[in-house]
Coordinates of C-alpha atoms in Angstrom, one line a residue:
Chain A
X224 CA -3.7 -7.7 21.2
X225 CA 0.0 -7.8 21.9
X226 CA 2.2 -5.1 23.4
X227 CA 2.6 -2.0 21.2
X228 CA 5.9 -1.3 23.1
X229 CA 7.5 -3.8 20.8
X230 CA 7.1 -1.3 18.0
X231 CA 10.0 0.7 19.5
X232 CA 12.4 -2.1 18.9
X233 CA 10.9 -3.7 15.8
X234 CA 12.5 -3.3 12.4
X235 CA 9.6 -1.9 10.4
X236 CA 9.5 -0.3 7.0
X237 CA 6.8 0.6 4.5
X238 CA 6.3 -1.7 1.5
X239 CA 4.4 -0.9 -1.6
X240 CA 1.3 -3.1 -2.2
X241 CA 2.6 -3.6 -5.8
X242 CA 5.6 -5.4 -4.5
X243 CA 3.4 -8.0 -2.8
X244 CA 1.8 -9.2 -6.1
X245 CA 1.8 -12.9 -6.3
X246 CA 2.4 -13.5 -2.7
X247 CA 0.5 -15.5 -0.1
X248 CA -0.3 -14.0 3.3
X249 CA -1.4 -16.0 6.4
X250 CA -3.8 -13.6 8.0
X251 CA -4.5 -13.7 11.7
X252 CA -8.3 -13.9 11.1
X253 CA -9.5 -12.7 14.5
X254 CA -7.2 -9.7 14.4
X255 CA -8.2 -8.8 10.9
X256 CA -11.9 -9.2 11.6
X257 CA -11.7 -7.2 14.7
X258 CA -10.2 -4.3 12.9
X259 CA -13.1 -4.3 10.4
X260 CA -15.7 -4.7 13.1
X261 CA -14.5 -1.7 15.0
X262 CA -14.2 0.5 12.0
X263 CA -17.4 -0.7 10.3
X264 CA -19.7 -0.1 13.1
X265 CA -17.9 2.9 14.5
X266 CA -19.5 5.7 12.6
X267 CA -22.6 4.1 11.2
X268 CA -25.9 2.9 12.3
X269 CA -25.7 -0.5 13.8
X270 CA -29.3 -1.4 12.9
X271 CA -28.0 -2.1 9.3
X272 CA -25.9 -4.8 10.6
X273 CA -28.3 -6.6 12.9
X274 CA -30.8 -9.2 11.7
X275 CA -34.5 -9.2 12.8
X276 CA -33.5 -11.9 15.4
X277 CA -30.9 -9.5 16.8
X278 CA -27.8 -11.1 15.5
X279 CA -25.0 -8.7 14.8
X280 CA -23.4 -9.4 11.4
X281 CA -21.3 -6.4 10.7
X282 CA -18.5 -8.9 10.2
X283 CA -20.0 -9.8 6.8
X284 CA -19.7 -6.2 5.7
X285 CA -16.1 -6.2 7.0
X286 CA -15.2 -9.3 5.0
X287 CA -16.6 -7.9 1.8
X288 CA -14.9 -4.6 2.4
X289 CA -11.6 -6.1 3.3
X290 CA -11.0 -8.9 0.7
X291 CA -10.9 -6.7 -2.4
X292 CA -7.7 -5.1 -1.2
X293 CA -5.9 -8.5 -1.4
X294 CA -7.4 -9.5 -4.7
X295 CA -6.7 -6.2 -6.4
X296 CA -3.1 -6.6 -5.5
X297 CA -2.9 -10.2 -6.5
X298 CA -2.3 -11.3 -2.9
X299 CA -3.8 -14.5 -1.7
X300 CA -5.1 -14.4 1.9
X301 CA -5.1 -17.5 4.0
X302 CA -7.3 -16.9 7.0
X303 CA -6.0 -18.5 10.2
X304 CA -8.6 -18.8 13.0
X305 CA -7.8 -19.1 16.7
X306 CA -8.4 -22.4 18.3
X307 CA -8.8 -22.9 22.0
X308 CA -7.9 -19.9 24.2
X309 CA -4.6 -20.5 25.9
X310 CA -5.4 -20.9 29.6
X311 CA -2.6 -18.4 30.5
X312 CA -4.5 -15.8 28.6
X313 CA -7.4 -16.1 31.0
X314 CA -6.2 -13.0 32.8
X315 CA -6.2 -11.0 29.5
X316 CA -9.6 -12.4 28.6
X317 CA -10.9 -11.6 32.0
X318 CA -9.4 -8.1 31.8
X319 CA -11.0 -7.5 28.5
X320 CA -14.3 -8.8 29.7
X321 CA -14.2 -6.4 32.7
X322 CA -13.3 -3.6 30.5
X323 CA -16.1 -4.4 28.1
X324 CA -18.5 -4.4 31.0
X325 CA -17.3 -1.0 32.0
X326 CA -17.8 0.3 28.4
X327 CA -21.2 -1.3 28.4
X328 CA -22.2 0.6 31.5
X329 CA -20.8 3.8 30.0
X330 CA -22.8 3.0 26.9
X331 CA -26.0 2.8 28.8
X332 CA -25.3 6.2 30.4
X333 CA -24.4 7.7 27.0
X334 CA -27.6 6.4 25.5
X335 CA -29.6 7.9 28.3
X336 CA -27.9 11.2 27.9
X337 CA -28.5 11.0 24.1
X338 CA -24.8 11.5 23.3
X339 CA -24.7 9.9 19.8
X340 CA -21.0 10.3 19.1
X341 CA -20.1 8.8 22.5
X342 CA -22.6 6.0 21.8
X343 CA -21.0 5.2 18.5
X344 CA -17.5 5.1 20.0
X345 CA -18.5 2.9 22.9
X346 CA -20.4 0.6 20.6
X347 CA -17.2 0.0 18.7
X348 CA -15.4 -0.9 21.8
X349 CA -18.0 -3.3 23.0
X350 CA -17.8 -5.3 19.8
X351 CA -16.9 -8.9 20.3
X352 CA -16.4 -11.9 18.1
X353 CA -19.6 -13.8 18.9
X354 CA -20.2 -17.4 17.7
X355 CA -22.5 -16.1 15.1
X356 CA -19.8 -13.7 13.8
X357 CA -17.2 -16.4 13.7
X358 CA -19.5 -18.9 12.0
X359 CA -20.9 -16.6 9.4
X360 CA -17.4 -15.3 8.6
X361 CA -16.3 -18.8 7.9
X362 CA -19.3 -19.6 5.8
X363 CA -18.8 -16.5 3.7
X364 CA -15.1 -17.1 3.3
X365 CA -16.0 -20.6 2.1
X366 CA -18.4 -19.2 -0.6
X367 CA -15.7 -16.8 -1.7
X368 CA -13.2 -19.7 -1.9
X369 CA -10.7 -18.0 0.5
X370 CA -8.6 -20.6 2.3
X371 CA -9.3 -21.1 6.0
X372 CA -7.0 -22.8 8.5
X373 CA -7.8 -23.7 12.1
X374 CA -5.1 -23.1 14.6
X375 CA -4.8 -25.5 17.5
X376 CA -4.4 -22.4 19.7
X377 CA -3.2 -18.9 18.8
X378 CA -3.9 -18.0 15.1
X379 CA -0.9 -15.9 15.1
X380 CA 1.4 -18.7 16.3
X381 CA 0.0 -20.9 13.5
X382 CA 0.5 -18.2 10.9
X383 CA 4.0 -17.6 12.0
X384 CA 4.7 -21.4 11.8
X385 CA 3.4 -21.5 8.3
X386 CA 5.6 -18.6 7.3
X387 CA 8.6 -20.3 9.0
X388 CA 7.9 -23.4 7.0
X389 CA 7.9 -21.3 3.8
X390 CA 4.3 -22.3 3.0
X391 CA 3.3 -18.6 3.0
X392 CA 5.3 -15.5 2.3
X393 CA 4.0 -13.3 5.0
X394 CA 2.0 -13.2 8.2
X395 CA -0.7 -10.5 8.3
X396 CA -1.6 -9.0 11.6
X397 CA -1.6 -5.7 13.5
X398 CA -0.2 -7.5 16.5
X399 CA 3.5 -7.0 17.3
X400 CA 3.5 -10.4 19.0
X401 CA 4.0 -11.9 15.5
X402 CA 7.7 -11.1 16.2
X403 CA 7.7 -13.1 19.3
X404 CA 6.3 -16.1 17.4
X405 CA 9.2 -15.7 15.1
X406 CA 7.2 -14.7 12.0
X407 CA 9.9 -13.9 9.5
X408 CA 8.0 -11.1 7.7
X409 CA 4.8 -9.6 9.0
X410 CA 2.6 -7.2 7.2
X411 CA 0.8 -4.7 9.3
X412 CA -1.9 -2.2 8.3
X413 CA -3.4 -4.5 5.7
X414 CA -6.8 -3.0 6.7
X415 CA -5.8 0.6 6.2
X416 CA -5.7 2.7 3.1
X417 CA -2.3 3.1 1.7
X418 CA 0.7 0.8 1.8
X419 CA 1.3 -1.7 4.6
X420 CA 4.2 -1.9 6.9
X421 CA 6.7 -4.8 6.8
X422 CA 8.0 -6.0 10.1
X423 CA 11.2 -8.0 9.7
X424 CA 12.1 -10.6 12.4
X425 CA 15.7 -11.2 11.5
X426 CA 16.4 -7.5 11.0
X427 CA 15.0 -6.8 14.4
X428 CA 17.2 -9.4 16.1
X429 CA 20.3 -8.1 14.1
X430 CA 19.6 -4.5 14.9
X431 CA 19.6 -5.2 18.7
X432 CA 22.0 -8.1 18.6
X433 CA 19.5 -10.3 20.3
X434 CA 18.6 -14.0 20.0
X435 CA 14.9 -15.0 19.5
X436 CA 14.8 -16.2 23.2
X437 CA 16.2 -12.9 24.3
X438 CA 13.6 -11.0 22.3
X439 CA 10.9 -13.0 24.0
X440 CA 12.5 -12.2 27.4
X441 CA 12.5 -8.5 26.5
X442 CA 8.8 -8.8 25.8
X443 CA 8.1 -10.6 29.0
X444 CA 9.7 -7.7 30.9
X445 CA 7.6 -5.2 29.0
X446 CA 4.4 -7.2 29.2
X447 CA 2.6 -9.5 26.8
X448 CA -1.0 -10.7 26.4
X449 CA -0.1 -13.4 29.0
X450 CA 1.6 -11.4 31.7
X451 CA 1.8 -7.9 33.2
X452 CA 5.1 -6.3 32.5
X453 CA 7.5 -5.4 35.2
X454 CA 7.2 -1.8 36.4
X455 CA 10.0 0.4 35.1
X456 CA 10.9 -1.8 32.1
X457 CA 10.2 -0.2 28.7
X458 CA 11.5 -1.8 25.6
X459 CA 14.9 0.0 25.6
X460 CA 15.6 -0.7 29.3
X461 CA 14.5 -4.3 28.8
X462 CA 16.8 -4.8 25.8
X463 CA 19.7 -3.4 27.8
X464 CA 18.9 -5.5 30.8
X465 CA 18.5 -8.8 28.9
X466 CA 21.7 -8.2 26.9
X467 CA 23.6 -7.4 30.1
X468 CA 22.4 -10.4 32.0
X469 CA 22.0 -12.9 29.2
X470 CA 18.3 -13.8 29.7
X471 CA 15.3 -13.2 31.9
X472 CA 16.6 -15.3 34.7
X473 CA 19.8 -13.3 34.7
X474 CA 17.8 -10.1 34.9
X475 CA 15.6 -11.6 37.6
X476 CA 18.6 -12.4 39.7
X477 CA 20.6 -9.3 39.1
X478 CA 17.8 -6.7 39.2
X479 CA 15.4 -8.5 41.6
X480 CA 12.4 -8.6 39.3
X481 CA 9.9 -11.4 38.9
X482 CA 7.7 -12.5 36.0
X483 CA 5.0 -15.0 36.8
X484 CA 4.8 -18.1 34.6
X485 CA 7.8 -16.9 32.7
X486 CA 8.8 -20.5 31.7
X487 CA 5.4 -21.3 30.3
X488 CA 4.9 -18.0 28.5
X489 CA 8.3 -18.3 26.9
X490 CA 7.4 -21.7 25.6
X491 CA 4.1 -20.3 24.2
X492 CA 6.0 -18.0 21.9
X493 CA 9.1 -20.2 21.2
X494 CA 7.2 -23.5 20.8
X495 CA 3.5 -22.7 20.3
X496 CA 0.9 -25.3 19.7
X497 CA 0.7 -25.5 15.9
X498 CA -0.3 -28.0 13.3
X499 CA 1.3 -29.2 10.1
X500 CA -1.9 -30.6 9.0
X501 CA -3.1 -27.9 6.7
X502 CA -3.3 -27.4 2.9
X503 CA -4.8 -24.7 0.8
X504 CA -5.1 -23.6 -2.8
X505 CA -3.9 -20.2 -3.9
X506 CA -6.2 -19.9 -6.9
X507 CA -9.4 -18.4 -5.7
X508 CA -12.7 -18.7 -7.5
X509 CA -15.4 -17.0 -5.5
X510 CA -19.1 -17.9 -6.0
X511 CA -20.3 -14.3 -5.9
X512 CA -24.0 -15.0 -6.5
X513 CA -24.0 -17.4 -3.6
X514 CA -22.0 -15.0 -1.4
X515 CA -24.4 -12.1 -2.3
X516 CA -27.5 -14.0 -1.4
X517 CA -25.9 -15.3 1.8
X518 CA -25.1 -11.8 3.0
X519 CA -28.1 -9.9 1.8
X520 CA -30.9 -12.5 2.0
X521 CA -29.9 -15.0 4.6
X522 CA -28.3 -12.5 6.9
X523 CA -30.4 -9.5 5.9
X524 CA -27.6 -7.0 5.3
X525 CA -28.7 -4.0 3.3
X526 CA -27.4 -4.7 -0.3
X527 CA -26.1 -1.1 -0.6
X528 CA -23.6 -1.8 2.2
X529 CA -21.9 -4.6 0.3
X530 CA -22.5 -4.0 -3.4
X531 CA -19.4 -2.0 -3.9
X532 CA -17.2 -4.6 -2.2
X533 CA -18.7 -7.4 -4.4
X534 CA -18.1 -5.3 -7.5
X535 CA -14.5 -4.8 -6.5
X536 CA -14.0 -8.5 -5.9
X537 CA -15.7 -9.2 -9.3
X538 CA -13.4 -6.8 -11.1
X539 CA -10.2 -7.4 -9.2
X540 CA -7.6 -6.1 -11.5
X541 CA -3.9 -6.5 -12.2
X542 CA -1.3 -4.1 -13.4
X543 CA -0.2 -4.7 -17.0
X544 CA 3.2 -3.9 -18.4
X545 CA 3.8 -1.7 -21.5
X546 CA 5.4 -4.7 -23.2
X547 CA 2.0 -6.4 -23.1
X548 CA 0.8 -3.8 -25.6
X549 CA 3.8 -3.8 -28.0
Chain B
X259 CA 31.0 16.5 -29.3
X260 CA 28.4 18.1 -27.1
X261 CA 28.4 21.7 -26.0
X262 CA 25.3 23.5 -24.8
X263 CA 24.1 26.3 -22.7
X264 CA 20.6 26.2 -21.2
X265 CA 18.6 28.0 -18.6
X266 CA 18.5 26.2 -15.2
X267 CA 14.7 26.4 -15.3
X268 CA 14.4 24.6 -18.7
X269 CA 16.9 21.9 -17.8
X270 CA 15.2 21.3 -14.4
X271 CA 11.8 21.0 -16.0
X272 CA 13.0 18.6 -18.5
X273 CA 14.9 16.4 -16.0
X274 CA 12.0 16.4 -13.5
X275 CA 9.6 15.0 -16.1
X276 CA 11.9 12.0 -16.6
X277 CA 13.2 11.5 -13.0
X278 CA 9.6 10.8 -11.7
X279 CA 9.9 7.5 -13.5
X280 CA 13.6 6.5 -13.6
X281 CA 16.9 7.0 -11.8
X282 CA 19.1 6.7 -14.8
X283 CA 18.5 7.4 -18.4
X284 CA 20.1 7.8 -21.8
X285 CA 20.4 11.3 -23.3
X286 CA 20.3 11.1 -27.1
X287 CA 22.2 14.0 -28.5
X288 CA 20.6 14.7 -31.9
X289 CA 21.5 17.6 -34.1
X290 CA 18.2 19.3 -33.7
X291 CA 17.9 18.7 -30.0
X292 CA 18.0 16.4 -27.0
X293 CA 15.9 13.3 -26.7
X294 CA 15.2 11.0 -23.7
X295 CA 13.0 7.9 -23.7
X296 CA 12.8 5.9 -20.6
X297 CA 10.6 3.2 -19.0
X298 CA 10.4 2.5 -15.3
X299 CA 11.8 -0.7 -13.9
X300 CA 8.4 -2.4 -13.7
X301 CA 7.7 -1.6 -17.4
X302 CA 4.5 0.2 -16.5
X303 CA 5.2 3.9 -17.2
X304 CA 7.2 5.4 -20.0
X305 CA 8.4 8.9 -20.8
X306 CA 9.4 10.3 -24.1
X307 CA 10.9 13.7 -24.1
X308 CA 12.3 16.0 -26.7
X309 CA 13.9 19.3 -26.1
X310 CA 14.6 21.1 -29.3
X311 CA 17.9 23.0 -30.0
X312 CA 15.8 26.2 -29.9
X313 CA 15.1 25.6 -26.2
X314 CA 18.8 26.1 -25.5
X315 CA 20.8 29.4 -25.5
X316 CA 23.3 27.5 -27.6
X317 CA 23.4 23.9 -28.7
X318 CA 26.0 22.0 -30.7
X319 CA 26.6 18.3 -31.1
X320 CA 27.6 15.8 -33.7
X321 CA 25.4 13.2 -32.2
X322 CA 25.9 10.4 -29.6
X323 CA 24.3 8.9 -26.6
X324 CA 25.4 9.4 -23.0
X325 CA 24.0 7.8 -19.8
X326 CA 23.4 9.9 -16.7
X327 CA 22.3 9.5 -13.1
X328 CA 19.3 11.9 -13.0
X329 CA 19.2 12.7 -9.4
X330 CA 22.9 13.7 -9.5
X331 CA 22.3 15.9 -12.5
X332 CA 19.1 17.4 -10.9
X333 CA 21.1 18.2 -7.7
X334 CA 23.6 20.1 -9.7
X335 CA 21.0 21.9 -11.7
X336 CA 19.4 22.7 -8.4
X337 CA 22.5 24.7 -7.4
X338 CA 21.5 27.4 -10.0
X339 CA 18.9 30.1 -9.7
X340 CA 16.0 29.6 -12.1
X341 CA 17.2 32.2 -14.6
X342 CA 20.9 31.3 -14.4
X343 CA 22.6 29.6 -17.3
X344 CA 24.1 26.1 -17.1
X345 CA 26.9 25.2 -19.4
X346 CA 27.2 21.5 -20.4
X347 CA 30.2 20.1 -22.2
X348 CA 31.1 16.5 -22.9
X349 CA 34.7 15.7 -22.4
X350 CA 35.3 13.1 -25.1
X351 CA 38.5 11.8 -23.5
X352 CA 37.4 11.2 -20.0
X353 CA 33.8 10.5 -20.9
X354 CA 32.6 13.0 -18.3
X355 CA 30.2 15.8 -18.4
X356 CA 31.6 19.2 -17.4
X357 CA 28.9 21.3 -15.9
X358 CA 29.5 25.0 -15.2
X359 CA 27.2 27.4 -13.4
X360 CA 29.0 30.8 -13.3
X361 CA 32.2 30.0 -11.4
X362 CA 30.9 26.6 -10.1
X363 CA 32.2 23.7 -12.0
X364 CA 31.1 20.1 -11.6
X365 CA 32.5 17.1 -13.3
X366 CA 29.8 14.4 -13.6
X367 CA 30.9 10.8 -14.2
X368 CA 28.7 9.3 -16.9
X369 CA 27.1 5.9 -16.9
X370 CA 27.7 3.3 -19.7
X371 CA 24.5 3.7 -21.8
X372 CA 24.5 0.0 -22.5
X373 CA 24.0 -0.7 -18.8
X374 CA 20.8 1.3 -18.8
X375 CA 17.5 -0.4 -19.3
X376 CA 16.6 -0.6 -22.9
X377 CA 13.8 1.8 -23.8
X378 CA 10.8 0.1 -25.3
X379 CA 9.3 0.7 -28.7
X380 CA 6.3 2.9 -28.6
X381 CA 3.4 0.5 -29.1
X382 CA 1.1 1.5 -31.9
X383 CA -2.2 1.9 -30.2
X384 CA -5.6 2.6 -31.5
X385 CA -7.0 5.0 -28.9
X386 CA -10.5 6.1 -29.7
X387 CA -10.9 9.1 -27.5
X388 CA -8.8 12.3 -27.2
X389 CA -9.3 14.8 -24.4
X390 CA -7.5 18.1 -24.3
X391 CA -7.5 19.6 -20.8
X392 CA -5.6 21.9 -18.5
X393 CA -2.8 20.5 -16.3
X394 CA -4.6 21.8 -13.3
X395 CA -7.6 19.6 -14.0
X396 CA -5.4 16.6 -14.2
X397 CA -4.0 17.7 -10.9
X398 CA -7.4 18.0 -9.3
X399 CA -8.5 14.6 -10.5
X400 CA -5.4 12.9 -9.2
X401 CA -5.3 14.7 -5.9
X402 CA -9.0 14.1 -5.1
X403 CA -8.7 10.4 -6.1
X404 CA -5.6 9.9 -4.0
X405 CA -7.6 10.8 -0.9
X406 CA -9.8 7.7 -1.3
X407 CA -8.0 5.1 -3.4
X408 CA -4.8 3.9 -5.0
X409 CA -6.3 3.5 -8.4
X410 CA -8.3 5.7 -10.8
X411 CA -10.6 5.1 -13.7
X412 CA -10.4 7.5 -16.6
X413 CA -13.2 7.4 -19.2
X414 CA -15.3 9.2 -21.7
X415 CA -19.1 9.2 -21.6
X416 CA -20.1 9.4 -25.2
X417 CA -23.8 10.0 -24.6
X418 CA -23.1 12.9 -22.2
X419 CA -20.2 14.1 -24.3
X420 CA -17.8 14.3 -21.3
X421 CA -14.6 13.1 -19.7
X422 CA -14.9 11.6 -16.3
X423 CA -12.7 10.3 -13.5
X424 CA -13.8 7.7 -10.9
X425 CA -12.0 6.6 -7.8
X426 CA -13.5 4.0 -5.4
X427 CA -12.0 3.4 -2.0
X428 CA -12.8 1.1 0.8
X429 CA -15.4 3.6 2.1
X430 CA -15.3 6.8 0.1
X431 CA -15.7 7.7 -3.6
X432 CA -14.6 10.4 -5.8
X433 CA -16.3 11.2 -9.1
X434 CA -15.1 14.1 -11.3
X435 CA -16.8 15.2 -14.5
X436 CA -15.6 17.6 -17.2
X437 CA -18.0 18.4 -19.9
X438 CA -17.1 19.7 -23.3
X439 CA -17.3 23.3 -22.0
X440 CA -14.8 22.5 -19.2
X441 CA -12.3 21.0 -21.7
X442 CA -10.1 22.6 -24.3
X443 CA -11.3 19.9 -26.7
X444 CA -12.9 16.5 -26.8
X445 CA -13.0 13.7 -29.4
X446 CA -15.5 11.3 -27.8
X447 CA -15.1 7.6 -28.4
X448 CA -15.5 4.4 -26.3
X449 CA -12.9 4.8 -23.5
X450 CA -12.5 3.6 -20.0
X451 CA -9.4 2.3 -18.4
X452 CA -8.1 1.9 -14.8
X453 CA -4.7 3.1 -13.7
X454 CA -2.4 3.0 -10.7
X455 CA -2.4 6.3 -8.9
X456 CA 1.2 5.8 -7.8
X457 CA 2.3 6.3 -11.3
X458 CA -0.2 9.0 -12.2
X459 CA 0.8 11.0 -9.1
X460 CA 4.4 11.0 -10.2
X461 CA 3.5 12.0 -13.8
X462 CA 1.2 14.7 -12.5
X463 CA 4.0 16.3 -10.6
X464 CA 5.8 17.0 -13.8
X465 CA 2.7 18.4 -15.6
X466 CA 2.6 22.2 -15.3
X467 CA -0.8 23.4 -14.1
X468 CA -1.1 25.8 -17.1
X469 CA -0.1 23.2 -19.6
X470 CA -2.5 21.9 -22.3
X471 CA -2.5 18.2 -21.8
X472 CA -3.6 16.0 -24.8
X473 CA -4.8 12.7 -23.4
X474 CA -5.4 9.7 -25.6
X475 CA -7.6 7.1 -24.0
X476 CA -9.0 3.7 -25.0
X477 CA -11.0 0.8 -23.6
X478 CA -8.7 -1.1 -21.3
X479 CA -5.7 0.4 -23.1
X480 CA -2.6 2.4 -22.0
X481 CA -3.2 6.1 -21.7
X482 CA -0.9 8.7 -23.4
X483 CA -0.5 12.2 -22.2
X484 CA 1.3 14.8 -24.2
X485 CA 2.2 18.3 -23.1
X486 CA 4.7 21.0 -24.0
X487 CA 7.5 22.3 -21.8
X488 CA 10.1 25.1 -22.3
X489 CA 7.7 27.5 -23.9
X490 CA 6.7 25.1 -26.6
X491 CA 10.3 24.2 -27.4
X492 CA 10.0 20.8 -25.8
X493 CA 7.4 18.1 -25.6
X494 CA 6.8 15.3 -23.1
X495 CA 4.7 12.2 -23.7
X496 CA 3.8 9.9 -20.9
X497 CA 2.4 6.5 -21.5
X498 CA 1.0 4.4 -18.7
X499 CA -0.1 0.7 -18.9
X500 CA -3.6 0.1 -17.4
X501 CA -4.7 -2.3 -14.7
X502 CA -7.1 -4.9 -16.2
X503 CA -9.3 -7.6 -14.9
X504 CA -7.2 -10.6 -13.8
X505 CA -9.2 -13.3 -15.5

């Protein structure tokens, strides 16, 4: 999920949702979905979100809760899905799998002890994006006429590429790695109440007088999804070291540190696998009846859980000006 | 010519009600008092203020319009104790406002009024419902709604003879009802409109909790809120454009 250390050096400011009206955001779909999955199931009963066959479909509730926010502010989301897992990320995937197994063991214990709060917390951590979750999310987005793009690899890399091409205005993700992919303007906290944060790529580079390559080298020292960081290198130390020695190799030589696969990881950020073969329409016309029946009949979600979201989508509103009334 | 003396409290209250919407504004110096009308840069919220000559300790002018930077003027007014008097005098030659608070003198550079955003005409609206309520109830409604959402529906339920407020967030809801007995007065009529809380929050800041607020509301129409300041010697009207369904 990216290294939160990057926050310390990222140029971030709050931006009012109103200012985003009319813009297009390439959303890192896995990241977005994950946020809703963890919050949706966290404090509530998971039986609501599980079909008779045992498929977890809390994602459908997440989608219906999450989309109104875009529509109500006249923002067009373009959902970018991850493609193949980058092999370098195996470690991270493996690590997360192990962690999840640990949580699952804990969850067993908590259930046996009857600790409901702990059960709820752990359940949220053991959430994963299953095939059913990914497929039903896509089907629902299609019914709602929300554009979906398939990335060849990392969704974030693809989203950043689309923003660099000027085909979208922003990348939407919680992940600070968007900076490393060179996303010019990234919106964070799109899933939270209140205004999002705007993370500015160029301002970040200017603030620290770094090149894009140097920024990636800083991240490599602090640690990324693809490598462990080097002990003793926080963001500030790393910035200083990279500026002093020019690049990662300079730092390696001068300060006797080693980052495994540095060449390849650098390339992943600077020149990620992306496609130009995409197109989308920004006028969205959801088929709400079809989406409702998909969610509540086909996937057996309690209608009460999603009705409000559907209503909000239906009545997505825009701010008028006083001159419209003169 | 403009020469006036006013209590710091009165001046501050008047300025605050305008500065929640705009940075700069035009002061219209009329013989019977001061008038300000301003609209925010997005053209969504408007304020119309008049402060009668009687609200001042002394007030003299032969008319004119001056442009001021509100936060600058507020800062200066903030230097005075609430009951201290502030002396304002326009220097015709330098086009600067001389402000004196006891021994403290401040010369404020004015802004060319023509460079300030043109105030809009007040649209003539047919608003069917009128609700008169206490400022503190407006405050409660706005505060509670802000906990869950960034917009708020204001409406009148004609059958139940009441005014209501709805806010729907991603997960939580707020609903607030005020029946006829909770209100100062109610003229029921078909009314329900949705508004941005960002704006209402700002306007609410300027509404005194003990003020009588007269709210005019319609069906997907702008809302108007009128209240008095300066012990009835001044009036403020806010108008806010609604959010409406996009298609």
